Amino acid sequence: MQDQVIGEGVSRTPSGELRVALPPVAEIGTLAEARTAIDGLDAALAVLLERRAAVAALVQRLKPVGGFAGRSPERERQIVEAMAEHAPVLGPERLARIMNAVIEAGLDAAASR
């Protein structure tokens, strides 16, 4: 069985593993190549965000108080700090804004199920 192609440079193996090509930025030489790289990264992000929303919906069902009322600022801070270790150029402040939007969208999606 072959990998399922999700987008340029992005595929999922038959076992469900996501594979993402991460071309070195220094090797991207044209606008078209840069846009192709972004399209592949965006496809991978979409898959990851969908999975994150599904797991976050499960968390909401497991918590005694779910939804926006069940948000934990301490847990969100821990998430951002851990992410900042992997993305120091973005840093905690930018990542906090991004993750706030991700969390809110995930909660909204969970509420609409």
Short mmCIF file of C-alpha atoms in Angstrom, two decimals:
data_model
loop_
_atom_site.label_atom_id
_atom_site.label_comp_id
_atom_site.label_asym_id
_atom_site.label_seq_id
_atom_site.Cartn_x
_atom_site.Cartn_y
_atom_site.Cartn_z
CA MET A 1 0.00 0.00 0.00
CA GLN A 2 1.33 3.47 -0.87
CA ASP A 3 1.43 6.67 1.13
CA GLN A 4 -1.59 8.94 0.78
CA VAL A 5 -0.47 12.30 -0.65
CA ILE A 6 -2.01 15.20 1.26
CA GLY A 7 -0.15 18.07 -0.36
CA GLU A 8 3.17 18.85 -2.00
CA GLY A 9 5.78 17.25 0.23
CA VAL A 10 3.17 15.92 2.68
CA SER A 11 1.92 12.35 2.91
CA ARG A 12 0.40 9.92 5.35
CA THR A 13 1.67 6.36 5.58
CA PRO A 14 -0.77 3.43 5.63
CA SER A 15 -0.21 3.27 9.42
CA GLY A 16 -1.34 6.92 9.73
CA GLU A 17 2.10 8.46 10.26
CA LEU A 18 2.35 11.98 8.80
CA ARG A 19 5.45 12.70 6.72
CA VAL A 20 6.38 16.28 5.92
CA ALA A 21 9.26 17.35 3.70
CA LEU A 22 11.06 20.28 5.28
CA PRO A 23 13.22 21.76 2.55
CA PRO A 24 15.99 23.96 3.90
CA VAL A 25 14.99 27.59 3.46
CA ALA A 26 18.41 28.29 1.93
CA GLU A 27 17.60 25.87 -0.90
CA ILE A 28 14.42 27.71 -1.90
CA GLY A 29 15.36 29.98 -4.77
CA THR A 30 12.18 31.17 -6.42
CA LEU A 31 8.81 32.57 -5.44
CA ALA A 32 7.13 29.48 -6.91
CA GLU A 33 9.32 27.18 -4.82
CA ALA A 34 8.63 29.22 -1.70
CA ARG A 35 4.88 29.09 -2.32
CA THR A 36 5.03 25.34 -2.95
CA ALA A 37 6.89 24.89 0.34
CA ILE A 38 4.31 27.01 2.17
CA ASP A 39 1.45 25.03 0.59
CA GLY A 40 3.00 21.78 1.83
CA LEU A 41 3.54 23.17 5.31
CA ASP A 42 -0.02 24.53 5.39
CA ALA A 43 -1.40 21.11 4.39
CA ALA A 44 0.54 19.50 7.24
CA LEU A 45 -0.59 22.20 9.67
CA ALA A 46 -4.22 21.62 8.67
CA VAL A 47 -3.92 17.89 9.39
CA LEU A 48 -2.19 18.56 12.72
CA LEU A 49 -4.73 21.22 13.74
CA GLU A 50 -7.62 18.88 12.91
CA ARG A 51 -6.06 16.14 15.05
CA ARG A 52 -5.32 18.60 17.86
CA ALA A 53 -8.94 19.77 17.83
CA ALA A 54 -10.15 16.17 18.06
CA VAL A 55 -7.88 15.40 21.03
CA ALA A 56 -8.82 18.71 22.69
CA ALA A 57 -12.51 17.79 22.28
CA LEU A 58 -11.76 14.55 24.13
CA VAL A 59 -10.04 16.53 26.89
CA GLN A 60 -13.17 18.67 27.23
CA ARG A 61 -15.32 15.56 27.64
CA LEU A 62 -12.94 14.18 30.30
CA LYS A 63 -12.73 17.39 32.36
CA PRO A 64 -15.34 18.07 35.05
CA VAL A 65 -15.84 21.57 33.60
CA GLY A 66 -15.36 21.83 29.85
CA GLY A 67 -15.45 24.45 27.14
CA PHE A 68 -14.28 28.01 27.69
CA ALA A 69 -15.12 27.72 31.42
CA GLY A 70 -12.66 24.85 31.73
CA ARG A 71 -9.66 26.64 30.24
CA SER A 72 -6.51 26.47 32.33
CA PRO A 73 -4.20 29.47 31.96
CA GLU A 74 -1.42 27.52 33.68
CA ARG A 75 -1.73 24.62 31.22
CA GLU A 76 -1.82 27.03 28.27
CA ARG A 77 1.34 28.73 29.59
CA GLN A 78 3.05 25.32 29.83
CA ILE A 79 2.06 24.53 26.24
CA VAL A 80 3.44 27.83 24.97
CA GLU A 81 6.70 27.48 26.91
CA ALA A 82 7.24 23.97 25.56
CA MET A 83 6.52 25.14 22.02
CA ALA A 84 8.88 28.10 22.39
CA GLU A 85 11.72 25.65 23.00
CA HIS A 86 11.07 24.26 19.50
CA ALA A 87 10.38 27.64 17.88
CA PRO A 88 12.61 30.22 19.60
CA VAL A 89 12.36 32.71 16.73
CA LEU A 90 8.59 32.91 17.22
CA GLY A 91 9.03 33.10 20.98
CA PRO A 92 6.46 32.82 23.75
CA GLU A 93 4.55 36.04 23.02
CA ARG A 94 3.82 35.22 19.38
CA LEU A 95 3.16 31.57 20.17
CA ALA A 96 0.73 32.58 22.93
CA ARG A 97 -1.32 34.55 20.39
CA ILE A 98 -1.24 31.67 17.92
CA MET A 99 -2.17 29.07 20.52
CA ASN A 100 -4.98 31.21 21.91
CA ALA A 101 -6.53 31.20 18.44
CA VAL A 102 -5.93 27.45 18.05
CA ILE A 103 -7.47 26.69 21.45
CA GLU A 104 -10.49 28.91 20.83
CA ALA A 105 -11.08 27.36 17.40
CA GLY A 106 -10.76 23.86 18.87
CA LEU A 107 -13.24 24.65 21.64
CA ASP A 108 -15.63 26.12 19.11
CA ALA A 109 -15.34 23.00 16.92
CA ALA A 110 -15.87 20.73 19.93
CA ALA A 111 -18.98 22.68 20.95
CA SER A 112 -20.47 22.36 17.48
CA ARG A 113 -20.18 18.54 17.41
#
